[in-house]
Coordinates of N, CA, C and O in Angstrom, one line a residue:
M1 N 138.6 66.2 -142.6 CA 137.7 66.9 -142.8 C 136.5 66.6 -142.0 O 136.4 65.7 -141.1
T2 N 135.9 68.0 -141.6 CA 134.8 68.0 -140.7 C 134.1 67.9 -141.4 O 133.7 68.7 -142.5
Y3 N 132.8 67.4 -141.1 CA 130.9 66.9 -141.7 C 130.7 68.3 -140.9 O 130.3 68.4 -139.2
A4 N 129.5 68.6 -141.4 CA 128.7 69.0 -141.0 C 127.0 68.8 -141.2 O 127.4 67.7 -142.0
M5 N 126.2 68.9 -140.5 CA 124.9 68.2 -140.9 C 124.0 68.6 -142.0 O 124.2 70.3 -142.3
K6 N 123.6 67.9 -143.2 CA 123.1 68.5 -144.1 C 121.3 69.3 -143.4 O 120.9 68.2 -142.9
P7 N 121.1 70.1 -144.6 CA 120.0 70.6 -144.3 C 118.9 68.9 -144.5 O 119.0 68.4 -145.4
I8 N 117.7 69.3 -143.5 CA 116.9 68.0 -143.7 C 116.0 68.5 -145.0 O 115.8 69.1 -145.4
G9 N 116.3 67.1 -145.4 CA 115.8 66.8 -147.1 C 114.1 66.8 -146.9 O 113.7 66.9 -148.0
C10 N 113.3 66.6 -146.0 CA 112.3 67.1 -146.6 C 111.8 67.8 -145.0 O 112.6 68.6 -144.4
D11 N 110.3 67.8 -145.6 CA 109.3 69.2 -144.7 C 108.5 68.1 -143.1 O 107.6 67.4 -143.8
P12 N 109.4 68.5 -142.3 CA 109.0 67.3 -141.3 C 107.4 67.5 -140.9 O 107.4 66.7 -140.2
A13 N 106.9 68.5 -141.5 CA 105.7 68.9 -140.5 C 104.9 68.4 -141.7 O 103.3 68.4 -141.0
R14 N 105.1 67.5 -142.9 CA 104.3 67.4 -144.0 C 104.3 66.1 -144.6 O 104.3 65.7 -145.6
I15 N 105.0 65.1 -143.6 CA 104.9 63.8 -143.7 C 104.0 63.0 -143.3 O 103.9 62.9 -142.1
K16 N 103.0 62.8 -144.0 CA 101.6 62.4 -143.4 C 102.0 60.9 -142.6 O 102.7 59.6 -143.1
G17 N 101.2 60.8 -141.5 CA 101.5 59.7 -141.0 C 102.8 59.6 -140.2 O 103.0 58.4 -139.2
M18 N 103.7 60.9 -139.9 CA 105.0 60.7 -138.5 C 105.1 62.0 -138.6 O 104.5 63.5 -139.0
S19 N 104.5 62.2 -137.0 CA 104.8 63.2 -136.5 C 106.1 64.7 -137.0 O 106.7 63.6 -136.6
E20 N 106.0 65.8 -136.5 CA 107.3 65.8 -137.1 C 108.3 65.9 -135.8 O 109.1 66.0 -136.1
R21 N 107.3 66.1 -134.6 CA 108.3 65.5 -133.8 C 109.2 64.4 -133.9 O 109.9 64.6 -133.4
L22 N 108.8 63.5 -134.2 CA 109.2 62.1 -134.9 C 110.3 62.3 -135.5 O 111.5 62.1 -135.1
I23 N 110.4 63.2 -136.4 CA 111.1 63.5 -137.8 C 112.3 64.4 -137.3 O 113.7 64.2 -137.6
V24 N 111.8 64.9 -136.5 CA 113.1 66.6 -136.2 C 113.9 65.4 -135.0 O 115.3 65.8 -134.8
S25 N 113.3 64.8 -134.2 CA 114.2 63.7 -133.0 C 114.6 63.5 -133.8 O 116.1 63.2 -133.4
H26 N 114.3 62.6 -134.6 CA 115.5 61.0 -135.7 C 116.3 62.4 -136.2 O 118.0 61.9 -136.3
Y27 N 116.1 63.7 -136.7 CA 117.4 63.9 -137.2 C 118.1 64.8 -136.7 O 118.9 64.6 -137.0
E28 N 117.9 65.8 -135.5 CA 118.5 65.7 -134.8 C 119.5 65.6 -134.1 O 120.7 65.5 -133.5
N29 N 118.8 63.9 -133.6 CA 119.3 63.2 -131.8 C 120.3 62.1 -132.9 O 121.7 61.7 -132.4
N30 N 119.8 61.4 -133.5 CA 119.9 59.9 -134.6 C 121.2 60.8 -136.0 O 122.3 60.7 -136.1
Y31 N 120.8 61.3 -136.5 CA 121.6 62.0 -137.6 C 122.4 62.4 -137.3 O 123.6 62.4 -137.5
G32 N 122.1 63.7 -136.7 CA 123.0 64.7 -135.8 C 123.9 64.2 -134.8 O 125.1 64.7 -135.1
G33 N 123.8 63.1 -134.1 CA 124.6 62.1 -133.1 C 125.5 61.7 -134.0 O 126.6 61.6 -133.6
A34 N 125.1 61.0 -135.5 CA 125.7 60.0 -136.3 C 127.2 61.5 -136.8 O 128.5 60.5 -136.9
V35 N 126.5 62.7 -137.0 CA 128.1 63.4 -137.7 C 128.5 63.7 -136.6 O 129.5 64.0 -136.6
K36 N 128.2 64.0 -135.6 CA 129.2 64.5 -134.6 C 130.5 63.9 -133.8 O 131.3 63.5 -133.8
R37 N 129.6 62.1 -133.7 CA 130.5 61.3 -133.8 C 131.7 61.1 -134.3 O 132.8 60.7 -134.6
L38 N 131.6 60.9 -135.7 CA 131.9 60.8 -136.7 C 132.7 62.1 -137.0 O 134.5 61.5 -137.1
N39 N 133.1 62.9 -136.5 CA 134.0 64.2 -136.4 C 135.0 63.9 -135.0 O 135.9 64.0 -135.2
L40 N 134.5 63.8 -134.2 CA 135.1 63.0 -133.1 C 135.8 61.7 -133.3 O 137.2 62.0 -132.8
I41 N 135.5 61.0 -134.4 CA 136.3 59.8 -134.6 C 137.3 60.1 -135.1 O 138.6 59.7 -134.8
D42 N 137.4 61.5 -136.2 CA 137.9 61.2 -136.8 C 139.4 62.4 -136.4 O 140.4 61.9 -136.9
E43 N 138.8 62.9 -134.9 CA 139.3 63.7 -134.2 C 140.6 62.8 -134.0 O 141.6 63.3 -133.5
K44 N 140.1 61.4 -133.1 CA 141.5 60.6 -132.7 C 142.3 59.8 -133.4 O 143.2 59.7 -133.2
L45 N 141.7 59.7 -134.8 CA 142.5 59.5 -135.5 C 143.5 60.1 -136.2 O 144.4 59.1 -136.5
A46 N 143.0 60.9 -136.5 CA 144.4 62.2 -137.1 C 145.2 62.3 -135.8 O 146.4 62.8 -136.4
A47 N 145.1 62.1 -134.7 CA 146.1 62.3 -133.3 C 146.8 60.8 -133.1 O 147.8 61.3 -132.7
L48 N 146.5 59.9 -133.8 CA 147.1 58.8 -133.6 C 148.0 58.1 -134.1 O 148.2 58.6 -135.6
D49 N 148.6 58.0 -133.5 CA 150.2 57.9 -133.9 C 149.9 55.7 -134.4 O 150.5 55.3 -133.3
Y50 N 150.1 55.6 -135.3 CA 149.7 54.2 -136.1 C 150.7 53.6 -135.9 O 150.7 52.0 -135.8
A51 N 151.9 53.7 -135.4 CA 153.5 53.1 -135.7 C 153.0 52.5 -134.1 O 153.8 51.4 -133.9
S52 N 152.8 53.0 -133.0 CA 152.2 52.6 -131.7 C 151.4 51.9 -131.2 O 151.5 51.7 -130.0
A53 N 150.3 52.6 -131.9 CA 148.6 52.3 -131.3 C 148.7 50.8 -131.2 O 149.1 50.3 -132.2
P54 N 148.2 51.1 -130.0 CA 147.5 48.9 -130.1 C 146.3 49.0 -131.7 O 145.8 50.0 -131.5
V55 N 146.9 47.1 -131.7 CA 146.1 47.0 -132.9 C 144.2 47.6 -132.5 O 143.4 47.5 -133.7
F56 N 144.2 46.8 -131.2 CA 142.6 46.7 -130.8 C 141.7 48.9 -130.9 O 140.7 48.5 -131.5
V57 N 143.3 49.3 -131.1 CA 142.2 51.2 -131.0 C 142.3 51.2 -131.8 O 141.5 51.3 -132.7
I58 N 143.3 50.9 -133.1 CA 142.7 51.3 -134.2 C 141.5 50.9 -135.1 O 140.9 50.9 -135.7
N59 N 141.5 48.6 -134.8 CA 140.7 48.5 -135.1 C 139.4 49.1 -134.8 O 138.5 49.3 -135.4
G60 N 139.6 49.1 -133.3 CA 137.8 49.8 -132.9 C 137.3 51.0 -133.6 O 136.7 51.4 -133.9
L61 N 138.7 51.9 -133.5 CA 138.2 53.6 -134.2 C 137.9 53.8 -135.5 O 137.2 54.0 -135.8
K62 N 138.4 53.0 -136.7 CA 138.3 52.2 -137.8 C 136.3 52.1 -138.1 O 136.0 51.8 -139.0
R63 N 136.7 51.1 -136.7 CA 135.3 50.3 -136.9 C 133.6 51.5 -136.9 O 132.9 51.4 -137.8
E64 N 134.1 52.1 -135.7 CA 133.4 53.2 -135.6 C 132.9 54.1 -136.0 O 132.3 54.6 -136.8
Q65 N 134.2 54.3 -137.4 CA 134.6 55.7 -138.2 C 133.0 55.4 -139.6 O 132.4 55.7 -139.6
L66 N 133.9 53.9 -139.6 CA 132.8 53.2 -140.6 C 130.7 52.8 -140.1 O 130.3 53.7 -141.2
I67 N 131.3 52.6 -139.6 CA 129.3 53.1 -138.8 C 128.8 54.5 -138.4 O 127.3 54.5 -139.4
A68 N 129.4 54.7 -137.6 CA 129.0 56.9 -138.2 C 129.5 57.0 -139.8 O 127.6 57.8 -139.8
M69 N 129.7 56.9 -140.4 CA 129.8 57.5 -141.7 C 128.7 56.7 -142.2 O 128.2 57.5 -143.5
N70 N 128.6 55.5 -142.7 CA 127.2 55.1 -143.1 C 126.2 55.7 -142.3 O 125.1 55.5 -143.0
S71 N 126.5 55.5 -141.4 CA 125.0 56.0 -140.6 C 124.6 57.7 -140.8 O 123.5 57.9 -141.0
M72 N 125.7 58.3 -141.4 CA 125.6 59.6 -141.3 C 124.7 59.8 -143.2 O 123.7 60.1 -143.3
I73 N 125.7 58.6 -144.1 CA 125.3 59.1 -145.2 C 123.6 58.1 -145.6 O 123.0 58.8 -146.4
L74 N 123.1 56.6 -145.0 CA 122.0 56.3 -144.6 C 120.5 57.1 -144.5 O 120.0 57.8 -145.2
H75 N 121.3 58.1 -143.1 CA 120.2 59.1 -142.7 C 120.0 60.3 -143.8 O 118.5 60.5 -143.8
E76 N 121.0 60.9 -144.3 CA 120.9 61.6 -145.6 C 120.0 61.0 -146.2 O 118.6 61.9 -146.6
L77 N 120.3 59.6 -146.9 CA 119.6 59.2 -148.4 C 117.4 58.9 -147.8 O 116.6 59.6 -148.2
F78 N 117.6 58.8 -146.4 CA 116.1 58.1 -146.0 C 115.7 59.9 -145.6 O 114.1 59.6 -146.2
F79 N 116.1 60.9 -145.2 CA 115.4 61.8 -145.2 C 115.0 62.6 -146.6 O 114.4 63.2 -146.9
D80 N 116.2 62.4 -147.2 CA 115.8 63.3 -148.7 C 114.8 62.1 -149.6 O 113.8 62.9 -150.4
G81 N 114.3 61.4 -149.4 CA 113.9 60.1 -149.7 C 112.1 60.2 -149.1 O 111.4 59.4 -149.6
L82 N 111.9 61.0 -148.0 CA 110.5 61.2 -147.6 C 109.7 62.7 -147.9 O 111.0 63.7 -148.5
G83 N 108.7 62.3 -148.2 CA 107.8 63.6 -149.2 C 106.7 62.9 -149.0 O 106.2 62.6 -148.3
E84 N 105.8 64.0 -149.7 CA 104.4 63.8 -150.5 C 103.9 62.4 -151.0 O 105.6 61.7 -152.2
Q85 N 103.7 61.6 -151.5 CA 103.0 60.3 -151.7 C 103.1 60.7 -153.4 O 103.0 61.8 -153.5
S86 N 104.1 59.7 -154.0 CA 104.0 59.6 -155.3 C 104.7 58.9 -155.9 O 104.1 57.6 -155.5
E87 N 104.5 58.3 -157.4 CA 105.0 57.1 -157.8 C 106.2 57.0 -158.7 O 107.1 58.6 -158.9
P88 N 107.1 55.9 -158.9 CA 108.3 56.1 -159.5 C 107.8 56.5 -160.9 O 107.1 56.4 -161.7
G89 N 109.0 57.7 -161.0 CA 109.2 58.1 -162.7 C 109.0 56.7 -164.0 O 109.4 55.3 -163.3
T90 N 109.3 57.1 -165.0 CA 108.9 56.6 -166.0 C 110.4 55.2 -165.9 O 110.2 53.8 -166.1
V91 N 111.4 56.0 -165.6 CA 112.9 55.5 -165.8 C 113.0 54.6 -164.6 O 113.5 53.2 -165.0
L92 N 112.7 54.6 -164.1 CA 112.9 54.0 -162.5 C 111.9 52.7 -162.3 O 111.8 51.5 -162.2
R93 N 110.7 53.2 -162.5 CA 109.4 52.2 -162.5 C 110.0 51.0 -164.1 O 110.2 49.9 -163.6
E94 N 110.4 51.4 -165.3 CA 111.2 49.9 -166.0 C 112.2 49.5 -165.4 O 112.1 48.3 -165.4
A95 N 113.0 50.0 -164.9 CA 114.1 49.4 -164.4 C 113.6 48.8 -163.1 O 114.3 47.1 -163.1
L96 N 112.7 49.1 -162.0 CA 112.5 47.7 -161.3 C 111.3 46.7 -161.6 O 111.5 45.6 -161.7
A97 N 110.0 47.0 -163.1 CA 109.9 45.9 -163.7 C 111.0 45.4 -164.4 O 110.9 44.1 -163.8
R98 N 112.2 45.5 -164.8 CA 113.1 44.7 -165.2 C 113.7 43.9 -164.4 O 113.4 42.8 -164.9
D99 N 114.2 44.4 -163.6 CA 115.1 43.6 -161.9 C 114.3 42.6 -161.4 O 114.8 42.0 -160.8
F100 N 112.6 43.1 -161.1 CA 111.8 42.2 -160.3 C 110.9 41.8 -160.9 O 110.1 40.8 -160.2
G101 N 110.6 41.9 -161.8 CA 109.4 41.4 -162.5 C 108.1 42.6 -162.9 O 107.5 42.4 -163.9
S102 N 108.2 42.9 -161.6 CA 106.8 44.1 -161.9 C 107.1 44.8 -160.8 O 108.1 44.6 -159.6
C103 N 106.7 46.4 -160.8 CA 107.3 47.4 -159.3 C 106.1 46.9 -157.9 O 106.7 47.0 -157.2
E104 N 105.2 46.0 -159.1 CA 104.4 45.5 -157.3 C 105.1 44.3 -157.1 O 105.4 44.1 -155.2
R105 N 106.0 43.4 -157.3 CA 106.8 42.4 -156.9 C 108.3 43.1 -156.4 O 108.2 42.5 -154.9
W106 N 108.8 44.2 -156.8 CA 109.2 45.0 -155.7 C 109.2 45.3 -154.8 O 109.5 45.4 -153.6
R107 N 107.7 46.1 -154.9 CA 107.3 46.6 -153.6 C 107.2 46.3 -152.5 O 107.7 46.3 -151.1
A108 N 106.5 44.3 -152.8 CA 106.0 43.4 -152.3 C 107.3 42.6 -151.2 O 107.5 42.5 -150.0
E109 N 108.3 42.8 -152.2 CA 109.7 42.5 -151.5 C 110.2 43.7 -150.0 O 110.5 42.6 -149.2
F110 N 110.3 44.7 -151.0 CA 110.3 45.8 -150.1 C 110.1 45.9 -148.6 O 110.9 46.1 -147.8
V111 N 109.4 46.0 -149.1 CA 108.0 46.0 -147.5 C 108.1 45.0 -147.2 O 108.4 44.9 -145.0
A112 N 107.9 43.4 -147.3 CA 108.4 42.4 -146.3 C 109.5 42.0 -145.7 O 109.7 42.0 -144.4
M113 N 110.6 42.9 -146.3 CA 112.0 42.9 -145.8 C 111.8 43.9 -144.5 O 112.8 44.1 -143.6
G114 N 111.1 44.9 -144.7 CA 110.8 46.3 -143.9 C 110.8 45.7 -142.4 O 110.8 45.6 -141.3
K115 N 109.2 45.0 -142.6 CA 108.3 44.2 -141.3 C 108.9 43.0 -140.9 O 109.1 42.9 -139.5
A116 N 109.7 42.9 -141.3 CA 110.7 41.6 -140.8 C 111.8 41.6 -140.1 O 112.5 41.2 -138.7
L117 N 112.1 43.4 -140.4 CA 112.8 44.0 -139.7 C 112.7 44.4 -138.0 O 112.8 45.4 -137.6
G118 N 111.0 44.6 -138.2 CA 110.5 45.3 -136.9 C 111.2 44.8 -135.9 O 110.8 43.1 -135.4
G119 N 111.2 45.4 -134.4 CA 111.2 45.3 -133.6 C 112.9 44.4 -133.3 O 113.4 44.8 -132.2
G120 N 113.8 45.0 -134.6 CA 115.0 45.0 -134.8 C 115.8 45.7 -135.1 O 115.3 47.3 -134.8
S121 N 116.4 46.4 -135.7 CA 117.6 47.2 -136.3 C 118.0 47.0 -137.3 O 118.6 45.7 -138.0
G122 N 118.2 47.9 -138.3 CA 118.7 47.8 -139.8 C 117.6 48.5 -140.6 O 117.1 49.4 -140.4
W123 N 118.7 48.6 -141.7 CA 117.8 49.0 -142.8 C 117.5 48.0 -144.1 O 118.0 47.1 -143.8
V124 N 116.4 48.7 -145.3 CA 116.0 48.3 -146.4 C 116.5 49.4 -146.9 O 116.2 50.5 -147.3
L125 N 117.6 48.5 -148.3 CA 118.0 49.6 -149.1 C 117.3 49.4 -150.2 O 117.6 47.8 -151.3
L126 N 117.1 50.2 -151.3 CA 117.1 49.5 -152.5 C 117.9 50.5 -153.4 O 118.3 51.7 -153.3
S127 N 119.3 49.2 -154.0 CA 120.4 49.7 -154.5 C 120.8 49.6 -155.8 O 120.2 48.5 -156.2
W128 N 121.4 50.2 -155.8 CA 121.9 49.7 -157.5 C 123.1 49.2 -157.5 O 124.4 49.3 -156.5
S129 N 123.3 48.1 -158.1 CA 124.8 47.0 -158.2 C 125.2 47.4 -159.7 O 125.3 47.3 -160.5
A130 N 126.8 47.9 -159.4 CA 127.5 48.3 -160.8 C 127.6 47.5 -161.4 O 128.1 47.3 -162.3
R131 N 127.9 46.2 -160.5 CA 128.6 45.1 -160.8 C 127.9 44.2 -161.8 O 127.9 43.5 -163.1
D132 N 126.6 44.1 -161.4 CA 125.3 43.1 -162.3 C 124.3 44.4 -163.1 O 123.7 44.0 -163.7
R133 N 125.2 45.6 -163.1 CA 123.6 46.7 -163.6 C 122.2 46.4 -163.2 O 121.3 46.7 -164.1
R134 N 122.1 45.9 -162.7 CA 120.6 45.8 -162.0 C 120.7 46.4 -160.5 O 120.9 47.1 -159.8
L135 N 118.9 47.1 -159.9 CA 118.7 46.9 -158.6 C 118.2 45.9 -158.0 O 118.2 44.6 -158.4
V136 N 118.9 46.4 -156.7 CA 118.2 44.5 -155.7 C 117.8 45.6 -154.4 O 118.6 46.6 -153.8
N137 N 117.0 45.1 -153.3 CA 116.6 44.9 -152.3 C 117.8 44.6 -151.5 O 118.1 43.5 -151.4
Q138 N 118.4 45.5 -150.7 CA 119.2 44.8 -149.9 C 119.0 44.9 -148.2 O 118.5 46.2 -148.0
W139 N 118.9 44.2 -147.2 CA 118.6 44.1 -146.4 C 120.1 44.4 -145.5 O 121.4 43.7 -145.8
A140 N 120.2 44.9 -144.4 CA 121.5 45.6 -144.0 C 121.0 45.7 -142.1 O 120.6 46.1 -141.8
S141 N 121.9 44.5 -141.5 CA 121.1 44.8 -139.8 C 121.7 45.5 -139.4 O 121.6 45.8 -138.4
D142 N 122.8 46.4 -140.0 CA 123.2 47.8 -139.0 C 123.7 48.7 -140.4 O 123.3 48.7 -141.3
H143 N 124.5 49.6 -140.2 CA 124.9 50.7 -141.1 C 126.5 50.1 -141.8 O 126.5 51.0 -142.5
C144 N 126.6 49.3 -141.6 CA 128.1 48.9 -141.9 C 127.3 47.4 -143.2 O 128.5 47.3 -143.6
H145 N 126.2 47.0 -143.0 CA 126.4 46.1 -144.5 C 125.4 46.7 -145.6 O 124.0 46.9 -145.4
T146 N 126.4 47.1 -146.4 CA 126.2 47.3 -147.5 C 126.5 46.6 -148.7 O 127.2 45.7 -148.1
L147 N 125.6 46.8 -149.9 CA 126.6 45.9 -151.0 C 127.7 46.6 -151.5 O 127.9 47.8 -152.0
A148 N 128.9 45.4 -151.5 CA 130.6 45.9 -152.3 C 130.0 46.1 -153.6 O 129.0 45.8 -154.6
G149 N 130.1 47.7 -154.2 CA 130.1 48.7 -155.2 C 128.4 48.5 -155.5 O 128.3 49.3 -156.9
G150 N 128.1 48.7 -154.7 CA 126.4 48.7 -154.6 C 125.9 50.9 -154.0 O 127.2 51.4 -153.5
T151 N 125.1 51.3 -154.7 CA 125.0 52.5 -154.4 C 123.1 52.8 -153.6 O 122.6 52.3 -154.9
P152 N 123.2 52.8 -152.4 CA 122.2 52.6 -152.3 C 120.8 54.2 -152.6 O 121.4 55.4 -152.8
I153 N 119.6 53.6 -153.2 CA 118.5 55.0 -153.8 C 117.8 55.6 -153.3 O 117.0 56.4 -154.0
L154 N 117.3 54.1 -152.4 CA 115.9 54.5 -151.3 C 116.0 53.8 -150.2 O 116.8 52.6 -150.0
A155 N 115.8 54.3 -149.4 CA 116.7 54.0 -147.7 C 115.2 53.6 -147.1 O 114.7 54.8 -146.6
L156 N 115.1 52.8 -146.1 CA 114.1 52.6 -145.1 C 115.3 52.2 -143.3 O 115.3 51.1 -143.4
D157 N 114.5 53.1 -142.7 CA 115.4 53.2 -141.9 C 114.8 52.1 -140.7 O 113.5 52.6 -140.4
M158 N 114.5 50.9 -140.1 CA 113.9 50.2 -139.4 C 114.7 50.5 -138.0 O 114.2 49.3 -137.2
Y159 N 115.4 51.2 -137.3 CA 116.0 51.2 -136.1 C 114.9 51.8 -135.4 O 114.1 52.8 -135.9
E160 N 114.4 51.4 -134.0 CA 113.0 51.9 -133.6 C 113.3 53.5 -133.2 O 111.9 54.2 -132.9
H161 N 114.5 53.9 -133.3 CA 114.3 55.4 -133.6 C 113.5 56.3 -134.3 O 113.1 57.6 -134.2
S162 N 113.3 55.3 -135.5 CA 112.6 55.8 -136.5 C 110.9 55.4 -136.5 O 110.5 56.0 -137.2
Y163 N 110.8 54.9 -135.7 CA 108.8 55.3 -135.3 C 108.4 54.4 -133.9 O 107.5 55.0 -134.3
H164 N 109.7 54.4 -133.4 CA 109.0 54.2 -131.8 C 108.3 55.5 -131.6 O 107.1 55.2 -130.5
M165 N 108.5 56.7 -131.5 CA 107.7 57.7 -130.6 C 106.3 57.6 -131.5 O 105.4 58.4 -130.6
D166 N 106.2 57.3 -132.7 CA 104.6 57.7 -133.0 C 104.0 56.1 -133.7 O 102.8 55.9 -133.2
Y167 N 104.6 55.0 -133.7 CA 104.2 53.7 -133.8 C 104.2 52.6 -132.3 O 103.8 51.6 -132.7
G168 N 104.9 52.9 -131.3 CA 105.9 52.0 -130.6 C 106.0 50.7 -131.5 O 106.8 50.6 -131.7
A169 N 105.5 49.7 -131.0 CA 106.0 48.3 -131.3 C 105.0 48.0 -132.8 O 105.7 46.8 -133.2
K170 N 104.5 48.9 -133.0 CA 104.0 48.7 -134.6 C 104.3 49.1 -135.5 O 104.5 50.1 -136.5
A171 N 106.0 48.0 -135.5 CA 106.5 48.7 -136.8 C 106.2 48.4 -138.0 O 106.5 49.3 -139.2
A172 N 105.3 47.2 -138.4 CA 104.4 47.0 -139.4 C 104.0 48.1 -140.3 O 103.3 48.9 -141.4
S173 N 103.1 49.4 -139.2 CA 102.4 50.1 -139.1 C 103.2 51.3 -140.3 O 102.9 52.2 -140.6
Y174 N 104.0 51.5 -139.3 CA 105.4 52.4 -140.3 C 106.0 52.0 -141.6 O 106.1 53.6 -142.2
V175 N 106.7 51.0 -141.7 CA 106.7 50.2 -143.1 C 105.5 50.8 -143.9 O 105.9 51.6 -145.2
D176 N 104.3 51.1 -143.5 CA 103.2 51.2 -144.8 C 103.5 52.8 -144.8 O 103.0 53.2 -146.0
T177 N 103.4 53.5 -143.6 CA 103.7 54.7 -143.7 C 104.6 55.1 -144.8 O 104.5 56.2 -145.4
F178 N 105.5 54.5 -144.3 CA 106.3 55.5 -144.9 C 106.6 54.8 -146.8 O 107.0 55.9 -147.6
M179 N 106.1 54.0 -147.2 CA 105.9 53.7 -148.3 C 105.3 54.6 -149.1 O 104.7 54.5 -150.2
Q180 N 104.0 55.3 -148.1 CA 103.0 56.4 -148.7 C 103.7 57.3 -148.8 O 103.2 58.5 -149.3
A181 N 104.7 57.8 -148.1 CA 105.6 58.9 -148.4 C 107.1 59.2 -148.9 O 107.8 59.8 -148.9
I182 N 107.1 58.2 -149.8 CA 108.5 58.0 -150.5 C 108.1 59.7 -151.7 O 107.6 59.3 -152.2
R183 N 109.2 59.7 -151.7 CA 109.5 60.9 -153.0 C 110.0 60.2 -153.9 O 111.6 60.7 -153.5
W184 N 109.6 59.7 -154.7 CA 110.3 58.8 -155.7 C 111.0 60.1 -156.5 O 111.9 59.1 -157.5
G185 N 111.1 61.2 -156.6 CA 111.8 62.2 -157.4 C 113.3 61.7 -157.0 O 113.9 61.8 -157.8
N186 N 113.5 61.8 -156.2 CA 114.7 61.9 -155.4 C 115.7 60.6 -155.4 O 116.8 60.1 -156.2
A187 N 114.5 59.3 -155.7 CA 115.1 58.2 -155.7 C 115.8 58.1 -157.5 O 116.7 57.2 -157.8
E188 N 114.6 58.6 -157.8 CA 114.6 58.4 -159.7 C 115.9 59.8 -159.7 O 116.6 59.2 -160.6
R189 N 116.6 60.8 -159.0 CA 117.4 61.3 -159.5 C 118.5 60.6 -159.2 O 119.9 60.6 -160.0
V190 N 119.0 59.7 -158.0 CA 120.0 59.3 -157.3 C 120.6 58.3 -158.4 O 121.1 57.7 -158.7
F191 N 119.2 57.2 -159.1 CA 119.3 56.4 -159.8 C 119.8 56.5 -161.3 O 120.5 55.7 -162.1
R192 N 119.0 57.6 -161.9 CA 119.7 58.4 -163.4 C 121.7 58.3 -163.0 O 122.5 58.1 -163.8
Q193 N 121.9 59.0 -162.0 CA 123.6 59.7 -161.3 C 124.1 58.3 -161.6 O 125.2 58.1 -162.2
V194 N 123.8 57.1 -161.0 CA 124.2 56.1 -160.6 C 124.5 54.5 -162.0 O 125.7 54.3 -162.5
S195 N 123.1 54.6 -162.5 CA 123.1 54.0 -163.4 C 123.4 54.4 -164.8 O 123.8 53.9 -165.8
G196 N 123.5 55.8 -165.2 CA 123.7 56.6 -166.4 C 122.8 56.5 -166.9 O 122.1 56.9 -168.4
G197 N 121.6 56.4 -166.7 CA 120.0 56.1 -167.5 C 119.0 57.6 -167.2 O 120.1 58.5 -167.1

């Protein structure tokens, strides 16, 4: 299967607090780079003779395939989740209150996790755990740390490429800006799909 870049899920010129230049660069270079990398890795894997290939080649290609695929998927969710300031819909608001005690408690935890990743790399994900039938905030130090059986519904990219152009080392300010730019309608749509809600 050959992957193509999904059209950007937000209007880069309308994300308050993030420059169009930052959003477009992030989309084209980081997301686009993951898609291109995944296609090249898949070509290598398709041509691989598994019976004779050294195990380190197989391991390396499969590891890189997972990194590129998750980077592609999480970036799509990230861009789809950006928009104008909004609030969670009733269904998602009730689920956040049920699973975290309150929406404010969820927000405090999510923001703190994002700020804790500042200066490092990784993702903060609000994910649906099909096993536990609940929402969880999930820390992911790279593209491969996802909750087994979980589905991310909101993704905060904390790799420096997502904020450095606008915020430099001020990752905490970027987290605050992201929280004001969440397009909750997208998170609600994904949540309803995965939870049956």
